[in-house]
């Protein structure tokens, strides 16, 4: 029998339970032993051991509830531990790091599709479900009324699709909460988002470690901003884990999508990291692309049994003009001419190849007109331009008013190529291409 010695360690009860569940045992010492073997056998973790600090892994509250336990350490395991430990990384810290890693890798429940519904997350009575929201980017698809409208369309359309293509996936507002088909393709021209989603899909544990290595304070946030300004070398073929961690760190700790104003606490930061595990499960087997949206649509417009989920930048909202990191020199501003081109492609894939689409737009003017006396005129102009693109081609629509303090702040329109309960026909007959 190999020689061994007893080591003591301290853990918070919540983490103890997670460790035991992970290794299917009621013996915490056995769970820690098995975990240490697997954790320290991975060379990546060992290379980054010194990047961790105890204050990053346990909150003040958690430190007050820890209990002491012991585990029998064989000579072989002790040698592995000694390779990683230094005067600053004692055995107890190694165990805490193991527990922390297992917590983020295994604690979040998996997403399951309820029977008889395509809605992946139930809505709370008070607000839209944001349990899997990761990026604090602007977008209305997390709004409760909007999610209810999408769910209603899916449940009453009586449509079944083989594949879904989402050319403007953005912050995953639609993809996270709904599944239109078994085979899914998501795309965004901004390689910062694409790189992050691919990192979550294929390298979740490594990304988590990189995120946990970053101290959550304003100076680190400022330093991270300088790294982002250098525009990491991103491509549409390889995953850059450093860039993914830097982009996510900046986003989670900034005010909305500004990326420049520090706002966050360590507690909220750790809580948001739980969503990485949820999204990893949701992204499984999903094809993630970083192409021009029109190129992707043309590539799949002749596919059989496809639905195109179209959520582009709204009219007069050029969100890509400054923030996007793209693979080529394509035009970033998504203006009216782009919307015209998009409408022609959607009509073609539906009329010539029998595929469907669901298109999201806004028929009220941007907020810059809110205080002007001619706001109604601008609203009519906005709606009229949408009508010019989709009226009279046999489409359907529903309007979704978005509220704040019981007042309508904007009206969003969902236009479909298929009928559903309560849908309004978008004009009579068919227009000309």
XYZ file of C-alpha atoms in Angstrom:
433
model
C 0.000 0.000 0.000
C 1.480 3.389 -0.973
C 2.595 5.683 1.803
C 0.221 8.531 2.634
C -0.264 11.402 5.046
C -3.210 13.371 6.340
C -3.833 16.944 5.158
C -6.468 19.239 6.608
C -8.443 21.805 4.641
C -11.406 24.136 5.066
C -14.413 24.444 2.782
C -17.716 26.262 2.742
C -20.708 23.864 3.152
C -22.244 24.775 -0.199
C -19.058 23.797 -2.020
C -18.791 20.573 -0.005
C -22.204 19.485 -1.274
C -21.259 20.313 -4.857
C -18.037 18.342 -4.618
C -19.816 15.282 -3.237
C -22.502 15.471 -5.918
C -19.871 15.851 -8.626
C -18.018 12.689 -7.603
C -21.104 10.728 -6.500
C -20.005 10.178 -2.918
C -21.026 11.263 0.570
C -17.392 11.279 1.699
C -15.936 14.745 1.226
C -12.377 13.445 1.609
C -12.925 10.991 -1.238
C -14.426 13.745 -3.393
C -11.488 16.070 -2.789
C -8.964 13.316 -3.486
C -10.584 12.393 -6.810
C -10.926 16.035 -7.742
C -7.317 16.879 -6.977
C -6.058 14.029 -9.126
C -8.074 15.214 -12.120
C -7.470 18.910 -11.473
C -3.714 18.745 -11.047
C -3.225 16.242 -13.849
C -4.337 18.903 -16.320
C -1.245 20.899 -17.238
C -3.249 24.025 -18.063
C -4.471 24.421 -14.488
C -0.984 23.938 -13.159
C 0.434 26.622 -15.453
C -2.069 29.164 -14.144
C -2.023 28.184 -10.461
C -0.150 31.267 -9.304
C -2.643 33.576 -11.005
C -5.225 32.754 -8.350
C -5.598 34.397 -4.979
C -7.707 33.201 -2.061
C -9.672 36.470 -1.863
C -10.887 35.853 -5.397
C -12.346 32.485 -4.541
C -14.128 33.040 -1.234
C -16.204 36.012 -0.211
C -16.010 37.417 3.302
C -19.349 35.813 4.100
C -18.179 32.415 2.855
C -15.051 32.557 4.988
C -17.173 32.844 8.130
C -18.980 29.550 7.398
C -16.102 27.235 6.479
C -15.448 23.968 8.316
C -12.322 21.870 8.638
C -11.992 18.477 6.950
C -9.162 16.084 6.164
C -8.046 13.934 3.274
C -5.427 11.165 2.961
C -2.783 12.207 0.439
C -0.628 9.561 -1.273
C 3.006 10.230 -2.071
C 2.218 10.540 -5.800
C -0.502 13.124 -5.171
C 1.720 15.055 -2.761
C 4.374 15.318 -5.469
C 1.802 16.707 -7.881
C 0.668 19.256 -5.290
C 4.231 20.286 -4.436
C 4.905 21.083 -8.086
C 2.086 23.642 -8.009
C 2.335 25.068 -4.507
C 4.547 27.973 -3.496
C 4.777 30.042 -0.345
C 1.723 31.920 -1.618
C -0.234 28.890 -2.811
C -0.557 26.486 0.084
C -2.432 23.206 -0.059
C -5.650 24.693 1.280
C -5.734 27.236 -1.538
C -5.259 24.468 -4.100
C -8.306 22.703 -2.698
C -10.317 25.921 -2.754
C -9.366 26.449 -6.393
C -10.479 22.919 -7.198
C -13.800 23.470 -5.466
C -14.318 26.803 -7.169
C -13.651 25.309 -10.585
C -16.081 22.459 -9.962
C -18.698 24.911 -8.742
C -18.667 26.894 -11.967
C -18.380 23.810 -14.158
C -21.168 21.758 -12.633
C -23.491 23.790 -10.447
C -25.747 25.344 -13.075
C -28.772 23.243 -14.105
C -28.959 22.197 -17.730
C -31.492 23.730 -20.096
C -34.260 21.354 -21.068
C -36.999 21.821 -23.606
C -40.421 21.405 -21.954
C -42.752 18.999 -23.736
C -45.223 20.731 -26.089
C -43.327 24.023 -26.180
C -40.330 25.580 -27.854
C -39.851 28.082 -25.022
C -36.634 27.193 -23.222
C -37.081 29.333 -20.110
C -40.291 30.175 -18.283
C -41.098 33.806 -17.662
C -41.204 35.259 -14.184
C -44.342 37.185 -13.226
C -42.360 40.348 -12.595
C -39.755 40.445 -15.344
C -38.313 38.605 -18.289
C -36.222 35.603 -17.389
C -32.540 36.593 -17.498
C -31.157 33.440 -15.902
C -28.986 32.765 -18.934
C -28.258 36.323 -20.000
C -24.516 36.780 -20.195
C -23.726 39.957 -22.130
C -25.166 43.261 -20.913
C -25.671 44.457 -24.471
C -28.665 46.523 -25.488
C -31.599 44.572 -26.913
C -35.340 44.140 -26.455
C -35.498 40.361 -26.804
C -35.157 39.948 -23.033
C -38.344 41.986 -22.526
C -41.206 39.934 -21.058
C -43.797 41.144 -23.568
C -41.456 40.455 -26.484
C -40.648 36.943 -25.272
C -44.350 36.193 -24.746
C -45.066 37.333 -28.311
C -42.323 35.111 -29.785
C -43.520 32.151 -27.749
C -47.093 32.730 -28.930
C -45.981 32.739 -32.572
C -44.054 29.495 -32.142
C -46.909 27.733 -30.354
C -49.700 28.720 -32.757
C -47.984 28.662 -36.159
C -48.175 24.852 -36.550
C -44.850 25.001 -38.394
C -41.950 22.543 -38.152
C -38.523 23.482 -39.525
C -35.452 21.350 -40.157
C -32.951 24.129 -39.523
C -32.814 27.690 -38.232
C -30.395 30.386 -39.381
C -29.896 33.531 -37.286
C -27.635 35.963 -39.212
C -27.714 38.725 -36.547
C -27.445 36.780 -33.292
C -26.139 39.739 -31.231
C -26.294 39.069 -27.494
C -28.174 35.749 -27.934
C -31.501 37.188 -26.755
C -33.565 35.000 -29.099
C -31.243 31.993 -29.324
C -30.889 31.607 -25.552
C -34.608 31.414 -24.875
C -36.075 29.757 -27.959
C -35.379 26.833 -30.249
C -36.932 26.971 -33.710
C -35.332 23.819 -35.143
C -33.034 20.960 -34.191
C -30.202 22.131 -36.458
C -29.122 25.667 -35.578
C -26.757 28.169 -37.193
C -25.982 31.475 -35.498
C -23.913 34.287 -36.964
C -22.676 37.770 -36.238
C -20.321 39.995 -38.184
C -18.744 41.193 -34.907
C -15.918 38.753 -34.263
C -15.703 39.788 -30.603
C -19.060 38.107 -29.981
C -18.372 35.174 -32.282
C -14.996 34.543 -30.644
C -16.587 34.589 -27.176
C -19.399 32.187 -28.115
C -16.931 29.766 -29.672
C -14.752 29.970 -26.560
C -17.753 29.139 -24.353
C -18.777 26.302 -26.639
C -15.382 24.585 -26.910
C -13.215 25.844 -24.020
C -15.603 26.652 -21.182
C -13.352 25.460 -18.354
C -10.328 27.330 -19.668
C -12.349 30.524 -20.146
C -13.701 30.249 -16.601
C -10.201 30.003 -15.188
C -9.100 33.056 -17.135
C -12.100 35.001 -15.840
C -11.426 33.950 -12.245
C -7.797 35.000 -12.545
C -8.822 38.643 -13.000
C -9.202 40.725 -9.795
C -12.559 42.486 -9.830
C -11.532 46.099 -9.271
C -11.551 49.341 -11.211
C -7.819 49.400 -11.966
C -7.929 45.933 -13.524
C -10.977 47.074 -15.482
C -9.060 50.120 -16.793
C -6.058 47.973 -17.738
C -8.379 45.575 -19.509
C -9.873 48.465 -21.483
C -6.437 49.338 -22.822
C -5.987 45.760 -23.971
C -9.313 45.864 -25.780
C -8.385 49.114 -27.541
C -5.408 47.310 -29.019
C -7.988 45.218 -30.919
C -6.960 41.631 -30.367
C -6.017 39.771 -33.517
C -9.277 37.963 -34.228
C -10.065 35.655 -37.118
C -13.088 33.709 -38.266
C -11.219 30.428 -38.008
C -9.422 30.336 -34.645
C -10.523 30.999 -31.062
C -8.569 33.632 -29.136
C -9.177 32.835 -25.464
C -7.392 35.926 -24.141
C -9.577 38.152 -26.300
C -12.724 36.285 -25.232
C -11.922 36.701 -21.533
C -11.017 40.372 -21.985
C -14.209 41.175 -23.930
C -16.420 39.355 -21.426
C -14.673 40.898 -18.406
C -15.205 44.395 -19.799
C -18.829 43.727 -20.637
C -19.804 42.187 -17.309
C -18.342 45.072 -15.320
C -19.426 48.037 -17.429
C -22.657 50.006 -17.656
C -24.741 48.261 -20.319
C -22.781 48.008 -23.540
C -20.620 51.092 -22.971
C -17.583 49.004 -22.081
C -15.994 52.130 -20.621
C -17.654 52.851 -17.268
C -16.828 50.515 -14.393
C -19.839 49.262 -12.479
C -19.924 45.973 -10.679
C -19.233 43.990 -7.542
C -17.365 40.757 -7.049
C -20.512 39.031 -5.830
C -22.536 39.973 -8.918
C -19.583 39.138 -11.166
C -19.335 35.604 -9.793
C -23.072 35.136 -10.102
C -22.993 36.117 -13.779
C -20.282 33.555 -14.462
C -22.814 30.808 -13.730
C -24.367 31.644 -17.098
C -21.278 30.399 -18.916
C -22.117 26.802 -18.022
C -25.730 27.298 -19.115
C -24.709 28.771 -22.450
C -22.134 26.041 -23.013
C -24.937 23.474 -22.872
C -27.198 25.604 -25.061
C -24.469 26.093 -27.692
C -23.701 22.385 -27.970
C -23.798 21.223 -31.616
C -24.613 24.770 -32.799
C -22.754 26.064 -35.854
C -21.263 29.473 -35.008
C -20.277 31.760 -37.906
C -18.625 35.155 -38.192
C -19.640 36.064 -41.751
C -21.428 38.913 -43.431
C -25.160 38.365 -42.830
C -26.060 38.587 -46.521
C -23.402 36.050 -47.444
C -24.844 33.619 -44.881
C -28.418 34.113 -46.100
C -27.417 33.524 -49.723
C -25.533 30.392 -48.691
C -28.604 28.829 -47.055
C -31.537 30.425 -48.884
C -32.108 27.274 -50.969
C -31.955 24.921 -47.978
C -35.009 22.745 -47.479
C -37.233 23.391 -44.469
C -35.300 26.393 -43.129
C -36.389 29.407 -41.135
C -34.384 32.636 -41.059
C -34.552 34.490 -37.738
C -33.812 38.100 -38.654
C -33.086 40.638 -35.918
C -30.925 43.278 -37.649
C -30.035 46.749 -36.369
C -33.193 48.827 -36.465
C -33.651 51.606 -38.987
C -31.633 54.715 -38.057
C -29.679 52.715 -35.440
C -26.172 52.039 -36.709
C -24.926 49.944 -33.810
C -22.097 48.399 -35.836
C -20.453 51.642 -36.936
C -17.823 51.862 -34.177
C -17.844 48.809 -31.933
C -17.621 45.902 -34.356
C -14.417 43.974 -35.000
C -14.810 42.316 -38.394
C -12.781 40.017 -40.597
C -12.992 42.215 -43.691
C -13.577 45.800 -44.736
C -17.277 45.425 -45.391
C -19.571 48.367 -44.704
C -20.439 48.388 -41.025
C -23.284 50.900 -41.098
C -26.569 49.044 -41.576
C -28.605 51.721 -43.345
C -31.900 51.715 -45.270
C -30.219 50.375 -48.406
C -29.157 47.331 -46.385
C -32.729 46.820 -45.196
C -33.945 46.964 -48.815
C -31.390 44.327 -49.831
C -32.368 42.190 -46.843
C -36.081 42.349 -47.669
C -35.442 41.239 -51.256
C -33.423 38.237 -50.060
C -36.107 37.204 -47.564
C -38.863 37.486 -50.152
C -36.810 35.391 -52.572
C -36.037 32.570 -50.138
C -39.740 32.385 -49.253
C -41.322 32.779 -52.690
C -38.842 30.748 -54.754
C -37.606 28.122 -52.286
C -40.463 27.842 -49.783
C -38.439 28.789 -46.711
C -39.775 30.928 -43.881
C -38.574 33.973 -41.993
C -39.418 35.917 -38.866
C -38.283 39.538 -38.983
C -38.013 41.982 -36.060
C -38.177 45.734 -36.567
C -39.252 48.939 -34.853
C -41.980 51.221 -36.213
C -41.416 54.141 -33.849
C -38.711 56.732 -34.307
C -35.512 56.660 -32.239
C -35.551 58.297 -28.806
C -33.880 61.404 -30.207
C -37.326 62.459 -31.469
C -39.203 61.808 -28.210
C -39.291 65.425 -27.057
C -40.006 66.964 -30.448
C -43.515 68.107 -31.422
C -43.313 66.262 -34.763
C -42.621 62.859 -33.213
C -45.804 61.396 -34.746
C -44.592 62.462 -38.178
C -41.298 60.665 -37.665
C -43.145 57.574 -36.411
C -45.333 57.507 -39.543
C -42.230 57.844 -41.690
C -40.535 54.974 -39.858
C -43.542 52.665 -40.233
C -43.985 53.694 -43.853
C -40.482 52.617 -44.804
C -41.100 49.194 -43.248
C -44.410 48.951 -45.147
C -42.607 49.689 -48.404
C -40.479 46.574 -47.862
C -43.024 43.997 -46.649
C -46.556 45.209 -47.469
C -48.517 43.182 -50.014
C -46.312 40.094 -50.264
C -48.552 37.737 -48.323
C -46.805 38.254 -44.981
C -48.225 38.541 -41.462
C -47.391 40.712 -38.477
C -48.031 41.539 -34.848
C -47.104 44.712 -32.961
C -45.532 44.550 -29.506
C -45.670 47.777 -27.422
C -42.764 48.054 -24.986
C -43.685 49.770 -21.726
C -41.889 51.723 -19.045
C -43.808 53.110 -16.070
C -47.045 52.086 -17.854
C -46.163 54.285 -20.844
C -45.316 53.045 -24.332
C -41.671 53.770 -25.096
C -41.496 51.968 -28.446
C -43.508 49.706 -30.702
C -41.762 46.692 -32.169
C -43.218 44.801 -35.100
C -42.707 41.109 -35.814
C -43.244 40.216 -39.476
C -43.489 36.577 -40.571
C -43.815 34.648 -43.814
C -46.318 32.314 -42.149
C -49.651 32.643 -40.394
C -50.196 32.309 -36.645
C -53.042 32.932 -34.208
C -53.945 36.618 -33.990
C -51.671 37.604 -36.886
C -52.638 40.525 -39.099
C -52.214 40.095 -42.882
C -49.520 42.502 -44.082
C -51.559 43.894 -46.983
C -53.593 41.978 -49.550
C -52.168 40.104 -52.508
C -48.560 40.241 -53.597
C -46.470 43.159 -54.711
C -43.670 43.181 -57.227
C -40.030 42.343 -56.506
